[in-house]
Amino acid sequence: MSIAWGLLLGIGLLLAASPILWPGTDSESPRTSAATRAHELLVQAGMGRVGLGTVAVVSILLGVAAAALVFALVPVVAVAGAAGILVLCLPAAVVVWRARVQRRATRVVWPDVVDHLVSAVRSGLALPDSVVTLAHSGPPITRAAFAEFERDYRMTGGFADSLDRLKDRLADPVADRIIETLRMSREVGGNELTTVLRNLAAYLRQEAAIRSEIEARQSWIVNAARLGVAAPWVVLLLLSTRPEAAQAYNSPAGIAVIIVGLGLSVVAYRLMIGIGRLPEERRWFG
């Protein structure tokens, strides 16, 4: 019976990861969009060189190992399966968390980036050279991306193409707005670039301050959601160490209770997170 459950779990994990391991043709736009979004999250998390297939394989191996370990300690099939699913999603959760932390850190420095651009443009530098200066005088967290832009621009001489590749490296909606403003100024011309950039910097500072205040006030909802989801499962693990409880949870009724509880926990957690967390800005110019 244990072998059958293990095979069933392995087949389920393989089917869940199959869209990433074996992507379809380019005509399947939803799948392509999901893969693009996943790659953007990896870039924002500082893991742009890690492939989606690598993340999927690591997730599957960790999920199977966690399920086997929990089943060895707590002989309850449903609990082991729930632990495997949780650990299976853990690498993706870590990537999302790192991307969110990176976006929160860069959100504060984008106004400084704009200020550096304004200073460079007002000093008489050409627009490409003004962007290049950010590789040396800009905020430290963004210098690596602008250093890549500098090397790219020096090699190719194509400002528009270098801006496109810079957008892919930054993968940030605020950076998209700044870059598109520079592109429009380069193509259309005009003397209002510094005014537009100053207004953009003021707006970004105001937006960052408002978001920080709201996130600080709503952080207790996120923490309460995490505590509320984790507490029942800790109690379940403790109860499952008793032989009579393990026998009850291995019955069809016990498995059904655990499965329903897992589904309710996921729905409640996502609902609380949706209430307590501000939506992230979308990349309209990505």
Short mmCIF file of C-alpha atoms in Angstrom, two decimals:
data_model
loop_
_atom_site.label_atom_id
_atom_site.label_comp_id
_atom_site.label_asym_id
_atom_site.label_seq_id
_atom_site.Cartn_x
_atom_site.Cartn_y
_atom_site.Cartn_z
CA MET A 1 0.00 0.00 0.00
CA SER A 2 2.84 2.40 0.83
CA ILE A 3 4.51 1.69 -2.52
CA ALA A 4 1.27 2.43 -4.36
CA TRP A 5 0.81 5.73 -2.52
CA GLY A 6 4.42 6.66 -3.25
CA LEU A 7 4.02 5.93 -6.97
CA LEU A 8 0.78 7.89 -7.05
CA LEU A 9 2.43 10.87 -5.36
CA GLY A 10 5.38 10.74 -7.77
CA ILE A 11 3.10 10.63 -10.82
CA GLY A 12 1.09 13.57 -9.48
CA LEU A 13 4.21 15.66 -8.88
CA LEU A 14 5.51 14.81 -12.36
CA LEU A 15 2.22 15.83 -13.96
CA ALA A 16 2.18 19.07 -11.96
CA ALA A 17 5.68 19.96 -13.20
CA SER A 18 5.15 18.77 -16.80
CA PRO A 19 4.06 22.19 -18.18
CA ILE A 20 7.42 23.63 -17.11
CA LEU A 21 9.58 20.63 -18.00
CA TRP A 22 7.99 20.10 -21.42
CA PRO A 23 6.54 23.43 -22.61
CA GLY A 24 4.22 23.47 -25.59
CA THR A 25 4.40 25.46 -28.79
CA ASP A 26 4.51 29.22 -29.01
CA SER A 27 0.85 29.32 -30.01
CA GLU A 28 -0.19 28.55 -26.43
CA SER A 29 -0.23 32.12 -25.15
CA PRO A 30 -1.36 31.43 -21.53
CA ARG A 31 1.48 28.99 -20.98
CA THR A 32 3.96 31.35 -22.62
CA SER A 33 2.73 34.20 -20.45
CA ALA A 34 3.10 32.08 -17.30
CA ALA A 35 6.64 31.08 -18.30
CA THR A 36 7.51 34.72 -19.00
CA ARG A 37 6.14 35.79 -15.64
CA ALA A 38 8.11 33.04 -13.89
CA HIS A 39 11.31 34.13 -15.65
CA GLU A 40 10.68 37.75 -14.58
CA LEU A 41 10.34 36.60 -10.98
CA LEU A 42 13.67 34.77 -11.24
CA VAL A 43 15.31 37.91 -12.66
CA GLN A 44 13.85 40.09 -9.91
CA ALA A 45 15.04 37.61 -7.31
CA GLY A 46 18.60 37.81 -8.63
CA MET A 47 18.43 34.30 -10.13
CA GLY A 48 18.12 35.20 -13.79
CA ARG A 49 20.60 32.51 -14.87
CA VAL A 50 18.60 29.74 -13.21
CA GLY A 51 16.28 27.94 -15.62
CA LEU A 52 12.67 27.08 -14.93
CA GLY A 53 13.43 23.41 -15.47
CA THR A 54 16.08 23.51 -12.76
CA VAL A 55 13.61 25.03 -10.29
CA ALA A 56 11.02 22.39 -11.20
CA VAL A 57 13.46 19.48 -10.75
CA VAL A 58 14.70 20.82 -7.42
CA SER A 59 11.11 21.31 -6.26
CA ILE A 60 10.17 17.74 -7.17
CA LEU A 61 13.22 16.24 -5.47
CA LEU A 62 12.64 18.26 -2.31
CA GLY A 63 8.93 17.38 -2.28
CA VAL A 64 9.56 13.65 -2.63
CA ALA A 65 12.32 13.73 -0.01
CA ALA A 66 10.14 15.67 2.43
CA ALA A 67 7.20 13.30 1.92
CA ALA A 68 9.43 10.28 2.52
CA LEU A 69 10.99 11.82 5.63
CA VAL A 70 7.66 12.81 7.15
CA PHE A 71 6.19 9.39 6.40
CA ALA A 72 9.16 7.76 8.13
CA LEU A 73 8.59 9.90 11.23
CA VAL A 74 4.78 10.11 11.12
CA PRO A 75 3.22 7.04 9.41
CA VAL A 76 0.24 8.93 8.01
CA VAL A 77 -0.03 8.92 4.23
CA ALA A 78 -2.11 12.10 3.95
CA VAL A 79 0.20 14.05 6.27
CA ALA A 80 3.23 12.91 4.27
CA GLY A 81 1.50 13.94 1.05
CA ALA A 82 0.61 17.35 2.48
CA ALA A 83 4.22 17.84 3.60
CA GLY A 84 5.45 16.86 0.14
CA ILE A 85 3.13 19.36 -1.53
CA LEU A 86 4.20 22.10 0.89
CA VAL A 87 7.91 21.52 0.29
CA LEU A 88 7.23 21.17 -3.44
CA CYS A 89 5.96 24.75 -3.45
CA LEU A 90 8.75 26.00 -1.17
CA PRO A 91 11.34 26.90 -3.89
CA ALA A 92 8.72 28.89 -5.80
CA ALA A 93 7.71 30.64 -2.57
CA VAL A 94 11.36 31.51 -1.89
CA VAL A 95 11.74 32.97 -5.40
CA VAL A 96 8.57 35.06 -4.99
CA TRP A 97 9.72 36.24 -1.55
CA ARG A 98 13.16 37.25 -2.83
CA ALA A 99 11.62 39.04 -5.80
CA ARG A 100 9.26 40.93 -3.49
CA VAL A 101 12.13 41.94 -1.20
CA GLN A 102 14.16 43.09 -4.21
CA ARG A 103 11.25 45.16 -5.56
CA ARG A 104 10.73 46.72 -2.14
CA ALA A 105 14.42 47.64 -1.95
CA THR A 106 14.61 49.09 -5.46
CA ARG A 107 11.34 51.00 -5.09
CA VAL A 108 13.10 53.33 -2.66
CA VAL A 109 16.08 54.06 -4.91
CA TRP A 110 14.34 54.73 -8.23
CA PRO A 111 13.79 58.43 -7.39
CA ASP A 112 17.55 58.71 -6.75
CA VAL A 113 18.19 57.11 -10.14
CA VAL A 114 15.98 59.73 -11.77
CA ASP A 115 17.78 62.51 -9.87
CA HIS A 116 21.13 61.24 -11.16
CA LEU A 117 19.76 61.25 -14.69
CA VAL A 118 18.52 64.81 -14.30
CA SER A 119 21.93 65.94 -13.02
CA ALA A 120 23.73 64.21 -15.88
CA VAL A 121 21.42 65.68 -18.54
CA ARG A 122 21.66 69.18 -17.08
CA SER A 123 25.46 68.93 -17.06
CA GLY A 124 25.40 68.65 -20.85
CA LEU A 125 25.94 64.93 -21.34
CA ALA A 126 24.19 63.10 -24.14
CA LEU A 127 21.31 60.89 -23.13
CA PRO A 128 23.17 57.55 -23.62
CA ASP A 129 26.14 58.87 -21.64
CA SER A 130 23.78 60.06 -18.91
CA VAL A 131 22.44 56.53 -18.54
CA VAL A 132 25.98 55.14 -18.56
CA THR A 133 26.90 57.31 -15.56
CA LEU A 134 24.42 55.31 -13.46
CA ALA A 135 26.82 52.38 -13.63
CA HIS A 136 29.29 54.40 -11.52
CA SER A 137 27.33 57.03 -9.59
CA GLY A 138 23.89 55.45 -9.27
CA PRO A 139 22.55 53.52 -6.26
CA PRO A 140 24.62 50.38 -5.56
CA ILE A 141 21.65 48.04 -5.95
CA THR A 142 21.17 49.04 -9.61
CA ARG A 143 24.78 49.54 -10.71
CA ALA A 144 25.26 45.99 -12.01
CA ALA A 145 22.37 46.28 -14.47
CA PHE A 146 23.56 49.67 -15.73
CA ALA A 147 27.12 48.35 -16.00
CA GLU A 148 25.76 45.65 -18.33
CA PHE A 149 24.00 48.42 -20.27
CA GLU A 150 27.30 50.31 -20.57
CA ARG A 151 29.12 47.27 -21.97
CA ASP A 152 26.24 46.53 -24.30
CA TYR A 153 26.01 50.08 -25.59
CA ARG A 154 29.78 50.42 -26.08
CA MET A 155 29.82 47.19 -28.11
CA THR A 156 26.74 47.72 -30.29
CA GLY A 157 26.13 51.47 -30.32
CA GLY A 158 22.40 50.85 -30.49
CA PHE A 159 20.70 52.87 -27.77
CA ALA A 160 17.17 51.53 -28.31
CA ASP A 161 18.24 47.88 -28.36
CA SER A 162 20.43 48.38 -25.30
CA LEU A 163 17.45 49.91 -23.48
CA ASP A 164 15.35 46.85 -24.34
CA ARG A 165 17.97 44.53 -22.88
CA LEU A 166 18.26 46.79 -19.82
CA LYS A 167 14.52 46.44 -19.25
CA ASP A 168 14.88 42.65 -19.37
CA ARG A 169 17.67 42.75 -16.79
CA LEU A 170 15.80 45.04 -14.40
CA ALA A 171 12.33 43.47 -14.94
CA ASP A 172 10.73 46.24 -12.92
CA PRO A 173 7.62 48.29 -13.79
CA VAL A 174 9.13 51.53 -12.47
CA ALA A 175 12.27 50.97 -14.53
CA ASP A 176 10.05 50.39 -17.57
CA ARG A 177 8.46 53.82 -17.12
CA ILE A 178 11.84 55.53 -16.74
CA ILE A 179 13.31 53.76 -19.76
CA GLU A 180 10.31 54.49 -21.97
CA THR A 181 10.52 58.16 -20.97
CA LEU A 182 14.16 58.20 -22.06
CA ARG A 183 13.33 56.38 -25.29
CA MET A 184 10.59 58.88 -26.17
CA SER A 185 12.88 61.80 -25.44
CA ARG A 186 15.57 60.27 -27.64
CA GLU A 187 13.22 59.61 -30.57
CA VAL A 188 10.97 62.67 -30.39
CA GLY A 189 13.30 65.23 -28.86
CA GLY A 190 12.29 68.28 -26.83
CA ASN A 191 13.55 70.35 -23.94
CA GLU A 192 11.16 69.11 -21.26
CA LEU A 193 13.01 65.91 -20.32
CA THR A 194 14.39 67.25 -17.04
CA THR A 195 10.96 68.60 -16.03
CA VAL A 196 9.31 65.26 -16.81
CA LEU A 197 11.98 63.37 -14.89
CA ARG A 198 11.66 65.66 -11.87
CA ASN A 199 7.90 65.17 -11.81
CA LEU A 200 8.38 61.42 -12.14
CA ALA A 201 10.85 61.38 -9.24
CA ALA A 202 8.43 63.32 -7.03
CA TYR A 203 5.61 60.92 -7.90
CA LEU A 204 7.79 57.86 -7.21
CA ARG A 205 8.82 59.20 -3.80
CA GLN A 206 5.20 59.88 -2.88
CA GLU A 207 4.10 56.44 -4.08
CA ALA A 208 6.90 54.66 -2.17
CA ALA A 209 6.03 56.51 1.04
CA ILE A 210 2.33 55.66 0.76
CA ARG A 211 3.00 51.99 0.00
CA SER A 212 5.44 51.69 2.90
CA GLU A 213 2.92 53.16 5.33
CA ILE A 214 0.09 50.90 4.14
CA GLU A 215 2.29 47.79 4.21
CA ALA A 216 3.41 48.58 7.75
CA ARG A 217 -0.20 48.91 8.91
CA GLN A 218 -1.37 45.73 7.19
CA SER A 219 1.60 43.55 8.11
CA TRP A 220 -0.31 42.18 11.11
CA ILE A 221 -2.88 40.63 8.74
CA VAL A 222 -0.14 38.76 6.86
CA ASN A 223 1.47 37.54 10.10
CA ALA A 224 -1.90 36.44 11.48
CA ALA A 225 -2.61 34.51 8.27
CA ARG A 226 0.70 32.65 8.51
CA LEU A 227 0.19 31.83 12.17
CA GLY A 228 -3.41 30.75 11.60
CA VAL A 229 -2.43 28.38 8.80
CA ALA A 230 0.61 26.88 10.52
CA ALA A 231 -0.93 26.24 13.96
CA PRO A 232 -3.45 23.48 12.99
CA TRP A 233 -0.83 21.55 11.05
CA VAL A 234 1.63 21.64 13.93
CA VAL A 235 -1.10 20.20 16.16
CA LEU A 236 -1.86 17.57 13.51
CA LEU A 237 1.79 16.51 13.36
CA LEU A 238 1.92 16.17 17.14
CA LEU A 239 -1.28 14.11 17.19
CA SER A 240 -0.08 11.89 14.36
CA THR A 241 2.85 10.65 16.43
CA ARG A 242 0.39 8.62 18.54
CA PRO A 243 -0.34 5.17 17.03
CA GLU A 244 -4.11 5.34 17.53
CA ALA A 245 -4.27 8.80 15.91
CA ALA A 246 -2.10 7.64 13.01
CA GLN A 247 -4.42 4.69 12.45
CA ALA A 248 -7.45 7.00 12.44
CA TYR A 249 -5.88 9.44 9.99
CA ASN A 250 -4.92 6.57 7.65
CA SER A 251 -8.57 5.62 7.29
CA PRO A 252 -10.57 6.97 4.30
CA ALA A 253 -12.43 9.40 6.58
CA GLY A 254 -9.17 10.66 8.11
CA ILE A 255 -7.59 11.14 4.66
CA ALA A 256 -10.67 13.05 3.52
CA VAL A 257 -10.50 15.30 6.59
CA ILE A 258 -6.84 16.11 5.94
CA ILE A 259 -7.43 16.78 2.24
CA VAL A 260 -10.38 19.07 2.96
CA GLY A 261 -8.39 20.82 5.69
CA LEU A 262 -5.48 21.34 3.30
CA GLY A 263 -7.77 22.88 0.69
CA LEU A 264 -9.44 25.16 3.23
CA SER A 265 -6.05 26.22 4.59
CA VAL A 266 -4.83 27.18 1.13
CA VAL A 267 -8.01 29.12 0.29
CA ALA A 268 -8.06 30.93 3.65
CA TYR A 269 -4.36 31.79 3.44
CA ARG A 270 -4.65 33.18 -0.08
CA LEU A 271 -7.73 35.17 0.95
CA MET A 272 -5.98 36.70 3.96
CA ILE A 273 -2.86 37.46 1.95
CA GLY A 274 -5.00 39.10 -0.72
CA ILE A 275 -6.62 41.30 1.91
CA GLY A 276 -3.43 42.22 3.73
CA ARG A 277 -1.03 42.81 0.83
CA LEU A 278 -1.07 45.54 -1.78
CA PRO A 279 -1.19 44.38 -5.40
CA GLU A 280 2.09 44.65 -7.26
CA GLU A 281 2.29 47.03 -10.20
CA ARG A 282 2.16 45.31 -13.58
CA ARG A 283 4.73 45.75 -16.33
CA TRP A 284 2.83 47.56 -19.05
CA PHE A 285 5.98 48.26 -21.11
CA GLY A 286 7.77 44.92 -20.50
#
